[in-house]
XYZ file of C-alpha atoms in Angstrom:
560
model
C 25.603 -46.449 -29.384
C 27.938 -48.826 -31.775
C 25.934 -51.799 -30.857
C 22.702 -50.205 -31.326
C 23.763 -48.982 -34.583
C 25.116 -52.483 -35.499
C 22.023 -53.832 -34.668
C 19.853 -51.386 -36.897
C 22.403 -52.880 -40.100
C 21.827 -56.540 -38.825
C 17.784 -55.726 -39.048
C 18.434 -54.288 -42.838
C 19.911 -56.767 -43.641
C 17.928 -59.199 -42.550
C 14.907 -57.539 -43.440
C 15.563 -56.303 -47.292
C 16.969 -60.434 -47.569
C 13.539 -61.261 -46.499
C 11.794 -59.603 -48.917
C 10.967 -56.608 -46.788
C 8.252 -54.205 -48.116
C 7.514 -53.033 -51.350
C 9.062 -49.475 -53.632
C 7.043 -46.575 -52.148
C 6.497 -44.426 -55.081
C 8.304 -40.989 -54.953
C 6.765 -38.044 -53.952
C 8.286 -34.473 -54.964
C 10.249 -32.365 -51.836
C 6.128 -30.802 -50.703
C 4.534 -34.413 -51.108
C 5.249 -35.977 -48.397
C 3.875 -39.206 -47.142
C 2.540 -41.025 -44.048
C 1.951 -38.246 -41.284
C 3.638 -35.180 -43.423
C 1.723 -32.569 -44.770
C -0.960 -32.567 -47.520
C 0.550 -32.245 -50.504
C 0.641 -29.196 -52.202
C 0.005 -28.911 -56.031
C 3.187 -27.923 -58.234
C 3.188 -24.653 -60.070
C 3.732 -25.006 -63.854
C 7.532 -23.407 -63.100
C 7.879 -26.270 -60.108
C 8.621 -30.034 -61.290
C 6.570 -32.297 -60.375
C 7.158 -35.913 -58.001
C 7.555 -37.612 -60.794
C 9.700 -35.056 -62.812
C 12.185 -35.387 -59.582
C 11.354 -39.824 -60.099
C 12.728 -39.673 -63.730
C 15.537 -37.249 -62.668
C 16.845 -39.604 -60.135
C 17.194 -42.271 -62.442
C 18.625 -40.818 -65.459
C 21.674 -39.089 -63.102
C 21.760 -42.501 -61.826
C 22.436 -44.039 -64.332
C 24.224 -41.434 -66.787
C 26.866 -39.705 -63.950
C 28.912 -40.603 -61.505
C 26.198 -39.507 -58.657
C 23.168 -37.726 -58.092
C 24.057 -34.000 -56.516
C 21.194 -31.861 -54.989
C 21.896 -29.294 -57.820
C 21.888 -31.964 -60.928
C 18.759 -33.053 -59.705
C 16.718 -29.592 -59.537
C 18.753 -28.948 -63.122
C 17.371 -32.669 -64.114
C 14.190 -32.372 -62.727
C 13.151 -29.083 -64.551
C 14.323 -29.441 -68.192
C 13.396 -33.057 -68.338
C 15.801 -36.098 -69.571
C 15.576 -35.991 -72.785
C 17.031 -32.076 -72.634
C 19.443 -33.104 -70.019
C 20.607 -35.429 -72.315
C 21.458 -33.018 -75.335
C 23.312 -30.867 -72.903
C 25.221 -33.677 -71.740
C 25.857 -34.385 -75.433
C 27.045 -30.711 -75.958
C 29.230 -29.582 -72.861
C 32.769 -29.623 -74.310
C 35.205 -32.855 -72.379
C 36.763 -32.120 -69.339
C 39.874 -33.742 -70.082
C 42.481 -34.778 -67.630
C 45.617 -34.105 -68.678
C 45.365 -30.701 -68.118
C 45.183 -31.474 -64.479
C 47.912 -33.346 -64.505
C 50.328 -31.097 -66.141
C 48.900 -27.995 -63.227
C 50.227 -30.786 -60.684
C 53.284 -31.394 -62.679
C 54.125 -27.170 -62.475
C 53.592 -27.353 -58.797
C 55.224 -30.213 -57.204
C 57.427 -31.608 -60.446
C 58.323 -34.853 -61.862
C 60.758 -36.245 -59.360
C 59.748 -39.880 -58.407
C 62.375 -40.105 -55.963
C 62.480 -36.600 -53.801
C 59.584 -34.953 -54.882
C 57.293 -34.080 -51.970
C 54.388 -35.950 -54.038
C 54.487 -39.045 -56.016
C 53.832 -37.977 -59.452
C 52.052 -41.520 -59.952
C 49.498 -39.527 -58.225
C 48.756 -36.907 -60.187
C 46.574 -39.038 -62.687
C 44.639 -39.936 -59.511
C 43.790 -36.460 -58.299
C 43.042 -35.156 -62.100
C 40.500 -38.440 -61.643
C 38.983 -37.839 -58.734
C 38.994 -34.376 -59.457
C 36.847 -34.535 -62.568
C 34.425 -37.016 -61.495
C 33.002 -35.339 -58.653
C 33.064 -31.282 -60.214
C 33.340 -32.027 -64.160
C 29.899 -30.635 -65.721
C 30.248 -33.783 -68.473
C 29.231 -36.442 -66.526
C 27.448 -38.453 -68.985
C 30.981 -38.129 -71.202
C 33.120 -38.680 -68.167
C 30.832 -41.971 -66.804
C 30.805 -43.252 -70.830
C 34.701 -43.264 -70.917
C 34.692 -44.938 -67.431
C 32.512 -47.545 -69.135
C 35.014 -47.641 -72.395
C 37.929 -48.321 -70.208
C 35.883 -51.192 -68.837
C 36.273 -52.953 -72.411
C 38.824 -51.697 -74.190
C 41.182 -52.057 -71.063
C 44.869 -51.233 -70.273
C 45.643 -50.508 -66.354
C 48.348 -49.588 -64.409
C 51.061 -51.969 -64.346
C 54.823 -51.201 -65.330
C 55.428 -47.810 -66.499
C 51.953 -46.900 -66.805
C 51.789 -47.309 -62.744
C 54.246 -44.613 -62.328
C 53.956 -42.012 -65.367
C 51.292 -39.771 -64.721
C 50.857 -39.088 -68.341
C 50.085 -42.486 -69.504
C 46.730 -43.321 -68.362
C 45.386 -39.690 -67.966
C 46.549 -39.354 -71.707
C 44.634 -42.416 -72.726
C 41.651 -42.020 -70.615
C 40.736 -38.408 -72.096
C 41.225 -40.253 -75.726
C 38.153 -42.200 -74.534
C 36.244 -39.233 -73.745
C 37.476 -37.462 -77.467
C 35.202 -40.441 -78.783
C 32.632 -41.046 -76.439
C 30.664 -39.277 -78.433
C 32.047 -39.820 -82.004
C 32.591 -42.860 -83.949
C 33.237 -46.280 -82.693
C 35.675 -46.959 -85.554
C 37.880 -43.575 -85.065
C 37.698 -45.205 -81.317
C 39.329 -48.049 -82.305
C 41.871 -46.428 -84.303
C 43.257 -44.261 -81.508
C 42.981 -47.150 -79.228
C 45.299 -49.175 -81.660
C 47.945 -45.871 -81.791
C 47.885 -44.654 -78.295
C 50.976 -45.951 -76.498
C 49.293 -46.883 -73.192
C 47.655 -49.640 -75.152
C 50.686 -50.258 -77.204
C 52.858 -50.643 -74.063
C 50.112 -53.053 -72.265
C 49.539 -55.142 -74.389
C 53.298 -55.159 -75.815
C 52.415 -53.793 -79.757
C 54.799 -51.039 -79.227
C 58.578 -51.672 -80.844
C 56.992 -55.330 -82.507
C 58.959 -55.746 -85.309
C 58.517 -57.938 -88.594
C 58.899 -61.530 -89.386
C 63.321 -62.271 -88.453
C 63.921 -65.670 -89.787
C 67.639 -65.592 -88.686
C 66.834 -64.687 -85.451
C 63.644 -66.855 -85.226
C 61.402 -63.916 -83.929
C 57.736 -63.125 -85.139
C 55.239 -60.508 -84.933
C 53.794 -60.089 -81.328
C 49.913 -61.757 -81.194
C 48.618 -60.061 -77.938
C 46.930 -57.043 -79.512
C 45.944 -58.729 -82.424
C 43.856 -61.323 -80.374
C 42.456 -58.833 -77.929
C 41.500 -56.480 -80.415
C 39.167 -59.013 -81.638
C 38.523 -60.991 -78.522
C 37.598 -58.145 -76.282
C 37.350 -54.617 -78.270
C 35.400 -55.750 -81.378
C 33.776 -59.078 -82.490
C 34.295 -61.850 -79.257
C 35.021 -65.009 -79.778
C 31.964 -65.921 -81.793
C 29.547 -65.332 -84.758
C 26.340 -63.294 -83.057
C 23.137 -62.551 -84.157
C 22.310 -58.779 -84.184
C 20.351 -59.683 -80.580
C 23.577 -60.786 -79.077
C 22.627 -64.478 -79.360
C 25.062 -67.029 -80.765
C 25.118 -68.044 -84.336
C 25.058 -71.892 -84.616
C 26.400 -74.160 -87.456
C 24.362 -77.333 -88.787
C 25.653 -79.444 -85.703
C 24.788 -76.793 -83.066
C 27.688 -75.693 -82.474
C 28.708 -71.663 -81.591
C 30.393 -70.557 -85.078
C 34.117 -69.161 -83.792
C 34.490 -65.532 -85.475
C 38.846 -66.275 -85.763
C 41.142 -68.824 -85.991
C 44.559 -68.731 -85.077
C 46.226 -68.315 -88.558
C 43.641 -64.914 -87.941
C 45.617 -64.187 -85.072
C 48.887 -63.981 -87.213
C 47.891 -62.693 -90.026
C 46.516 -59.605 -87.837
C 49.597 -59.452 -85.811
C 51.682 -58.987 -89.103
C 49.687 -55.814 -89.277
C 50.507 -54.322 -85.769
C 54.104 -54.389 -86.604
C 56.253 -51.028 -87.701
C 54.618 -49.093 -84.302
C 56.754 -47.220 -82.098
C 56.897 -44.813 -79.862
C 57.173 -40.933 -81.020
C 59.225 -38.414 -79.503
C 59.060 -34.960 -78.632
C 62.624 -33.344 -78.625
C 64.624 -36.014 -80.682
C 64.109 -37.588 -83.644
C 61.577 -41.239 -82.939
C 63.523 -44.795 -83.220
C 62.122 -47.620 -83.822
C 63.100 -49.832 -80.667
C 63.946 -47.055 -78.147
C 61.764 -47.966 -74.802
C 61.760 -44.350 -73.509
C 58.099 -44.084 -73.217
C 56.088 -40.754 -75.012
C 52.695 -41.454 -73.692
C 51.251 -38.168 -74.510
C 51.877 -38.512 -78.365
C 50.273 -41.773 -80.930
C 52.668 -44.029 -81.997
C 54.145 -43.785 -85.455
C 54.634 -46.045 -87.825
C 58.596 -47.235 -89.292
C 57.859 -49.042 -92.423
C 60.982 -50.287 -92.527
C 60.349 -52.561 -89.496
C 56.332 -53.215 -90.551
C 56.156 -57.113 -92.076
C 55.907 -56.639 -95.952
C 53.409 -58.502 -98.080
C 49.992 -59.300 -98.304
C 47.948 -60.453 -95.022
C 44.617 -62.030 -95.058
C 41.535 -60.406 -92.691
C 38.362 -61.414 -91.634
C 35.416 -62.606 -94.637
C 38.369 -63.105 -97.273
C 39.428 -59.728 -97.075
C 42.540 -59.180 -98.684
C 45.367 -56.680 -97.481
C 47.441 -55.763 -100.288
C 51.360 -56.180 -100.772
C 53.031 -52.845 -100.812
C 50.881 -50.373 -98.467
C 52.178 -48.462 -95.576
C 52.044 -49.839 -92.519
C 49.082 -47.311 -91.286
C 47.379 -48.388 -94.480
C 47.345 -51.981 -93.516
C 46.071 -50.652 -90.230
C 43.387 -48.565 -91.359
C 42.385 -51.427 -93.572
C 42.285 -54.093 -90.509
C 40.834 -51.199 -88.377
C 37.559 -50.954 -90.850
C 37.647 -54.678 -91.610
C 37.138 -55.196 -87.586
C 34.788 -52.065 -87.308
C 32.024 -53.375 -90.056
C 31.863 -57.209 -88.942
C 28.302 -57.907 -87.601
C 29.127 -58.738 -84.387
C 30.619 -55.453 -83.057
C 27.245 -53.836 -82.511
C 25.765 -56.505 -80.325
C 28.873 -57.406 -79.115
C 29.871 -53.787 -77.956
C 26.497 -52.790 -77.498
C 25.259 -55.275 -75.267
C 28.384 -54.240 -72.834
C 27.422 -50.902 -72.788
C 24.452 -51.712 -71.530
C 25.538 -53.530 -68.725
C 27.908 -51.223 -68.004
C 25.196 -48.082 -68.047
C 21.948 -49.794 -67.199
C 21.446 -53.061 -66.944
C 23.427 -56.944 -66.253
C 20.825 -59.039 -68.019
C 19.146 -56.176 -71.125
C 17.148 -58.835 -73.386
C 17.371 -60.053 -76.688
C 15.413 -57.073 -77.751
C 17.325 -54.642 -76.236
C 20.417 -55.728 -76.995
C 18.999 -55.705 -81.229
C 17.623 -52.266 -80.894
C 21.151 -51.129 -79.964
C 22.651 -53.194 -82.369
C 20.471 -51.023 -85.058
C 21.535 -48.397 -83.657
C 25.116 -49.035 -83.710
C 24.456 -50.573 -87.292
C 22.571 -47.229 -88.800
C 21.963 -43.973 -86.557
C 19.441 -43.410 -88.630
C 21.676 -40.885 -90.921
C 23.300 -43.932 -92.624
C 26.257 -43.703 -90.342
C 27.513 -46.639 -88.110
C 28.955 -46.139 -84.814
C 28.014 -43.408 -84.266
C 28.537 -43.315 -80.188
C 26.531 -40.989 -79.207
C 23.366 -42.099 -80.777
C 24.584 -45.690 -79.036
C 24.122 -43.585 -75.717
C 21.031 -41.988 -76.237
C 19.753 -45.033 -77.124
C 20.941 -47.133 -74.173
C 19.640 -44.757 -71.961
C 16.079 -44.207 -73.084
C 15.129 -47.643 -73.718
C 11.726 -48.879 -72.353
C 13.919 -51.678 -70.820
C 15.153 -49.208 -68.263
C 11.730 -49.625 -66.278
C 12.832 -53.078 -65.635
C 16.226 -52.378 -65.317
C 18.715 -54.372 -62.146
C 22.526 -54.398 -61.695
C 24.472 -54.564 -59.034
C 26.182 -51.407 -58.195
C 29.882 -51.248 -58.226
C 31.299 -50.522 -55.108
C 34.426 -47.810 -56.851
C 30.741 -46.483 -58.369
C 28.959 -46.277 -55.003
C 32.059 -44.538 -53.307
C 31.912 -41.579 -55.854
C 27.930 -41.485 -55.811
C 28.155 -41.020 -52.473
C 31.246 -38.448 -52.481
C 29.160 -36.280 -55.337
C 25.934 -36.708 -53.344
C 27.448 -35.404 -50.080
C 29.357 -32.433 -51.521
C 32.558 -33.134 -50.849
C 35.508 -30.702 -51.765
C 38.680 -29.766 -50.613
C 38.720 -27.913 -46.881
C 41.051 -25.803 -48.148
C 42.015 -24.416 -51.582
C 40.970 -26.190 -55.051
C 42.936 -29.383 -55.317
C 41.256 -32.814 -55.162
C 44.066 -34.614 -53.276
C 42.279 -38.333 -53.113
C 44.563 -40.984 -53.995
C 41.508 -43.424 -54.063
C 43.862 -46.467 -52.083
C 41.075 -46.485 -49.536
C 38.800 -47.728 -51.913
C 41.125 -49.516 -53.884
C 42.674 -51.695 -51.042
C 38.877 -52.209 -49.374
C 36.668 -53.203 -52.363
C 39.518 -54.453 -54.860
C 38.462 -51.564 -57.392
C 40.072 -48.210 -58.450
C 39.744 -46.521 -62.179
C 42.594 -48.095 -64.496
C 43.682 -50.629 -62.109
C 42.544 -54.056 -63.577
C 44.380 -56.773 -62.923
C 44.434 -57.330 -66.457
C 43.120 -56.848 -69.855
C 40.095 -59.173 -68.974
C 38.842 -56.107 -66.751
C 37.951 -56.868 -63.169
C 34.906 -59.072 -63.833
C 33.811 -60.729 -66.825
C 30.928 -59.647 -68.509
C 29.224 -62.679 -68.747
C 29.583 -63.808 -65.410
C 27.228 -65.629 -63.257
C 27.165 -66.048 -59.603
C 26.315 -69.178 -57.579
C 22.720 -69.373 -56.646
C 21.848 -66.244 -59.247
C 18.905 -68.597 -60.374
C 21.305 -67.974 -63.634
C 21.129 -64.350 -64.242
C 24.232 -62.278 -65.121
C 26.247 -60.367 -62.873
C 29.545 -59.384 -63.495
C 29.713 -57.029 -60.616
C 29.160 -60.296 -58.429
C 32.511 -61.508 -59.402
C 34.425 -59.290 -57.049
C 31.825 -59.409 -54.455
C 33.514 -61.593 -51.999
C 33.438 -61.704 -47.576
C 36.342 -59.504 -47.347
C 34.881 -57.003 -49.967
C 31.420 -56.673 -48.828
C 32.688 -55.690 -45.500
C 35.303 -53.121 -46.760
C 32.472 -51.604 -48.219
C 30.256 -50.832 -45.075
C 34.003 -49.413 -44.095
C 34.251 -47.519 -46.627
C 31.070 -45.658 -46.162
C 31.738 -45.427 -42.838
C 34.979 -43.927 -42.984
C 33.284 -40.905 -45.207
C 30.451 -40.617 -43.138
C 31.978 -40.977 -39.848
C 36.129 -40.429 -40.561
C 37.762 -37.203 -39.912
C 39.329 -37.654 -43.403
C 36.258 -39.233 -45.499
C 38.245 -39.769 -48.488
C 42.208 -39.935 -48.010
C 44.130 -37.306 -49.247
C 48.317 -36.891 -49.854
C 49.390 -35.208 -46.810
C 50.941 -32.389 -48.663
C 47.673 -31.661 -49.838
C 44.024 -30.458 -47.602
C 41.822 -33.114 -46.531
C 38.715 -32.743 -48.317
C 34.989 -32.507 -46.058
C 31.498 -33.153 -46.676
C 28.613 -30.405 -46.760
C 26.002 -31.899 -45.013
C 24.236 -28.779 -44.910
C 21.996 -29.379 -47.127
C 20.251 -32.487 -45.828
C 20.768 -30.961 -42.678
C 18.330 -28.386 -43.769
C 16.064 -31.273 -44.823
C 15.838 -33.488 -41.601
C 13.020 -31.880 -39.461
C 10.855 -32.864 -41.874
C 11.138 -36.896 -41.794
C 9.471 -37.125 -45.120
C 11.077 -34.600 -46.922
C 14.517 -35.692 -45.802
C 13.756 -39.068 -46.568
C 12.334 -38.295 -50.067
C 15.831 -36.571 -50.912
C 17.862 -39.696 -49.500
C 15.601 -41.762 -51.705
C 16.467 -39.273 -55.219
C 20.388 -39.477 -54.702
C 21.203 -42.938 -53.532
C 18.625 -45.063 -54.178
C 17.082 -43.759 -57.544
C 13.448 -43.059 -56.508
C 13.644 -47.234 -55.324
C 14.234 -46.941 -51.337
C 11.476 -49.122 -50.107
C 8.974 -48.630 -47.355
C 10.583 -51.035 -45.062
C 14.167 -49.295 -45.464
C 12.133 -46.225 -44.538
C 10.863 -47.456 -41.371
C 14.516 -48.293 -40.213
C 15.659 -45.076 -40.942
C 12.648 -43.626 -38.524
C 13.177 -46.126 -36.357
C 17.005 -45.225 -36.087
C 16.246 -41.390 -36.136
C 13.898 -41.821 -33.151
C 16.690 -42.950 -31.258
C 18.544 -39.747 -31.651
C 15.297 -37.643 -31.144
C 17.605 -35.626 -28.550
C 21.095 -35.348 -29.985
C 21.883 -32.731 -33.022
C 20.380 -33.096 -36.214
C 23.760 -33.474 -37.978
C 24.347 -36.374 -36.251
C 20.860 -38.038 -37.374
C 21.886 -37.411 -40.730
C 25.274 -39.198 -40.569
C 23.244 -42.023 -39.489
C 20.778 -42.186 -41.957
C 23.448 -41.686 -44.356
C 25.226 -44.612 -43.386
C 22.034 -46.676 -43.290
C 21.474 -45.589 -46.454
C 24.826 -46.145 -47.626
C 25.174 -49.851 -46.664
C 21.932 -51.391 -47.596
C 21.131 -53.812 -50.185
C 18.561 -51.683 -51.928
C 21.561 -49.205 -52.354
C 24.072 -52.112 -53.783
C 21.493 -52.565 -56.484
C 20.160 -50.490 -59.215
C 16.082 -51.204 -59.584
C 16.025 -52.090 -56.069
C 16.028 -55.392 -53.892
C 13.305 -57.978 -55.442
């Protein structure tokens, strides 16, 4: 049985490499194809194939996975009212979740019976596979791609810190890019990663300066890049050809004067400037006394002047940042790549950039209009990126109903995933994200893919483990021992698999975005043959892990 099965990947493989056969085009759950039935005419109350088509893609691209339920939901209202749901279901923050875990099992780092590290992982996990925001949930995933902090010193061991500052990405995932910024700048996770918190004015006498590393990265990699961009994300050039750089390094210290004065607050003693006892739930506050005095110079001969507060200079650098050109391409074209496509052309990349620049009320970045746009461009026809493997592992998770065994809690610590494809939520290994976003592989015929970057041997293989462990494992996605395992419901597809086409046709909506080709199809017959006498349960683990480890699956838009 193990050989034969190996043998079925080797021939996907091989065959979707070789160019296999073309996208069969959808058919709705009564129109099936090849030897099924005749299809039946929908009903006006009953979507229609391609209804179910568009449904597929706009889960896939705007949650964390395709469910059996989302789809039907999708499928009947159409995307553009799924969207303005999505834009209207209240957050599903995270914090909450960690504080229930906090009651229960307590703070104790030492003796407690779990790690309270955890307990930003569960309140994760947790939300991404039951909270009814998806599209805000999947847009702050995306945030936390750019505007990155991660869990390394006290952030890898207070539950608060990262939990706190990933549900300030989902306040203003659908607000304004500049208020984004702003809390981004305050919020002590950030302050403590990239070392703003507790930096102190110009000390002559003891030969210290302001601290540079959120001043540069604020520019570098959360507003305007390195250099001057057209609104279609192309470089600006001056008279010898060269890219025009957007800051300098006297830039650099003249913002870092302005990130001085910050520390952390407190909520049962009075806040000290210097004191490194953490308060990751609350935005840092400002001590003037300790912010550098006098006037600092911004970007395009903006002037800072002598005498404001410190949060005045900061609200000042905060717009001066916020209305340079480049952020909407800049931002823009990383949302994009981040929600639908690696390479989005110079077109798209300007349309978004309008957006960003004018939602059409006057206002700029204004988020959410950034995320309607991105996800009903005509581009997305056309669309390709490689699917992140942390991504694929929660598709697949949503997809396949999984939930605890026992009780409500969402024990998964997510180190399976972590330690076998190099990824986990908040885990960077540093500010510069886990790939960069301009990145382009070896033999890519020079096309972007920053997913590529952390595609290596080892990590291509711990994927296919991955998926095998949840289709195949007794645990499919490890849990703290103190808490149930969590299962799968294959009941559903279960339901489905008598009726090769139909089954198919629903493996096709929720992993593969209505792109599963006809060749993939044939090896899952092929492979379901073989099992023509055991239980049907057991065909569908197989498909699913077919499914689950084939190239057309690692790529949005399918294999080409």
């Amino acid at each position: 049985m193990k050989q034969w099965v190996v043998s079925l990947i080797f021939l996907v493989l091989v065959g979707c490499g070789g160019g296999g056969g073309g996208s069969s085009a959808p058919s709705g759950p009564a129109a099936g194809s090849g030897s099924g039935s005749a299809p039946t005419s929908p009903t006006p109350s009953e979507p229609s194939a391609e209804d179910y088509e568009a449904a597929a893609v706009m889960l896939d691209l705007a949650t964390f996975g395709v469910t059996g339920e989302s789809l039907e939901v999708a499928a009947k209202i159409g995307p553009d009212d799924w969207l303005d749901e999505q834009f209207d279901t209240p957050p599903s923050y995270h914090l909450p979740i960690v504080y229930r875990y906090g009651s229960e099992y307590g703070y104790d780092v030492l003796n407690g019976a779990i790690p309270p590290a955890l307990y930003r992982r569960f309140a994760f996990f947790e939300r991404a596979f039951t909270a009814p925001d998806q599209l805000r949930q999947l847009t702050a995933y995306a945030l936390s791609q750019i505007l990155v902090v991660s869990d390394s010193g006290a952030l890898g061991v207070n539950p608060v810190g990262l939990s706190s500052y990933y549900d300030t990405l989902l306040e203003h995932s659908f607000g304004n890019y500049r208020d984004l910024l702003l809390a981004v700048t305050l919020h002590p996770s950030m302050g403590f990663f990239l070392s703003h918190v507790n930096n102190a004015k110009t000390d002559t006498a003891a030969n210290t300066f302001p601290d540079e590393n959120y001043a540069r990265e604020v520019m570098q990699l959360f507003s305007i890049g390195l250099y001057e961009l057209n609104a279609d994300g192309s470089q600006k050039r001056d008279v010898q050809g060269n890219p025009i750089a957007t800051y300098d390094n006297e830039d650099i210290q003249e913002f870092a004067k302005i990130f001085t004065g910050l520390a952390y607050d407190s909520t049962n003693r009075e806040p000290q400037f210097g004191r490194n006892q953490p308060v990751f739930a609350l935005p840092m506050v400002m001590f003037n006394e300790y912010h550098e005095p006098g006037e600092k110079h911004l970007l395009n001969g903006q002037i800072v002047s002598d005498g404001q507060t410190g949060l005045e200079d900061i609200d000042d650098a905060i717009d001066n940042l916020f209305n340079h050109p480049n952020v909407g391409p800049f931002v823009g074209r990383q949302l994009i790549q981040r929600l639908v496509t690696s390479n989005p052309s110079p077109e798209y990349i300007a349309r978004i950039s309008a957006v960003f620049a004018d939602n059409g009320e006057g206002v700029r970045g204004d988020m959410k209009a950034v995320v309607r746009a991105i996800l009903t461009d005509e581009e997305i026809a056309d669309a390709s990126r490689v699917r992140e493997p942390f991504r694929r592992y929660l598709a697949a998770g949503r997809a396949l109903n999984i939930a605890p065994a026992e009780g409500y809690k969402y024990g998964v610590t997510g180190y399976i995933v972590q330690n076998l494809t190099g990824q986990m939520v908040l885990t960077a290994p540093s500010v510069f994200n886990f790939y960069s976003p301009f990145y382009r592989p070896q033999g890519g015929m020079g096309l972007i893919s920053p997913e590529m970057q952390i595609t290596t041997e080892d990590t291509a293989i711990g994927v296919t483990n991955v998926m095998a462990n949840l289709v195949y494992g007794d645990a499919p996605m490890a849990t703290h021992p103190e808490l149930s395992p969590v299962a799968l419901n294959l009941e559903p597809l279960v339901d489905l698999v008598d009726n090769e086409d139909v089954f198919f046709d629903q493996l096709d909506r929720l992993f593969f975005a209505g792109n599963m080709s006809d060749f993939t199809r044939t090896v899952l017959s092929e492979a379901m043959a073989e099992l023509s006498s055991s239980p049907n349960e057991e065909k569908v683990k197989l498909s699913l892990y077919l499914s689950l480890i084939s190239p057309e699956q690692a790529v949005f838009g399918g294999v080409q």
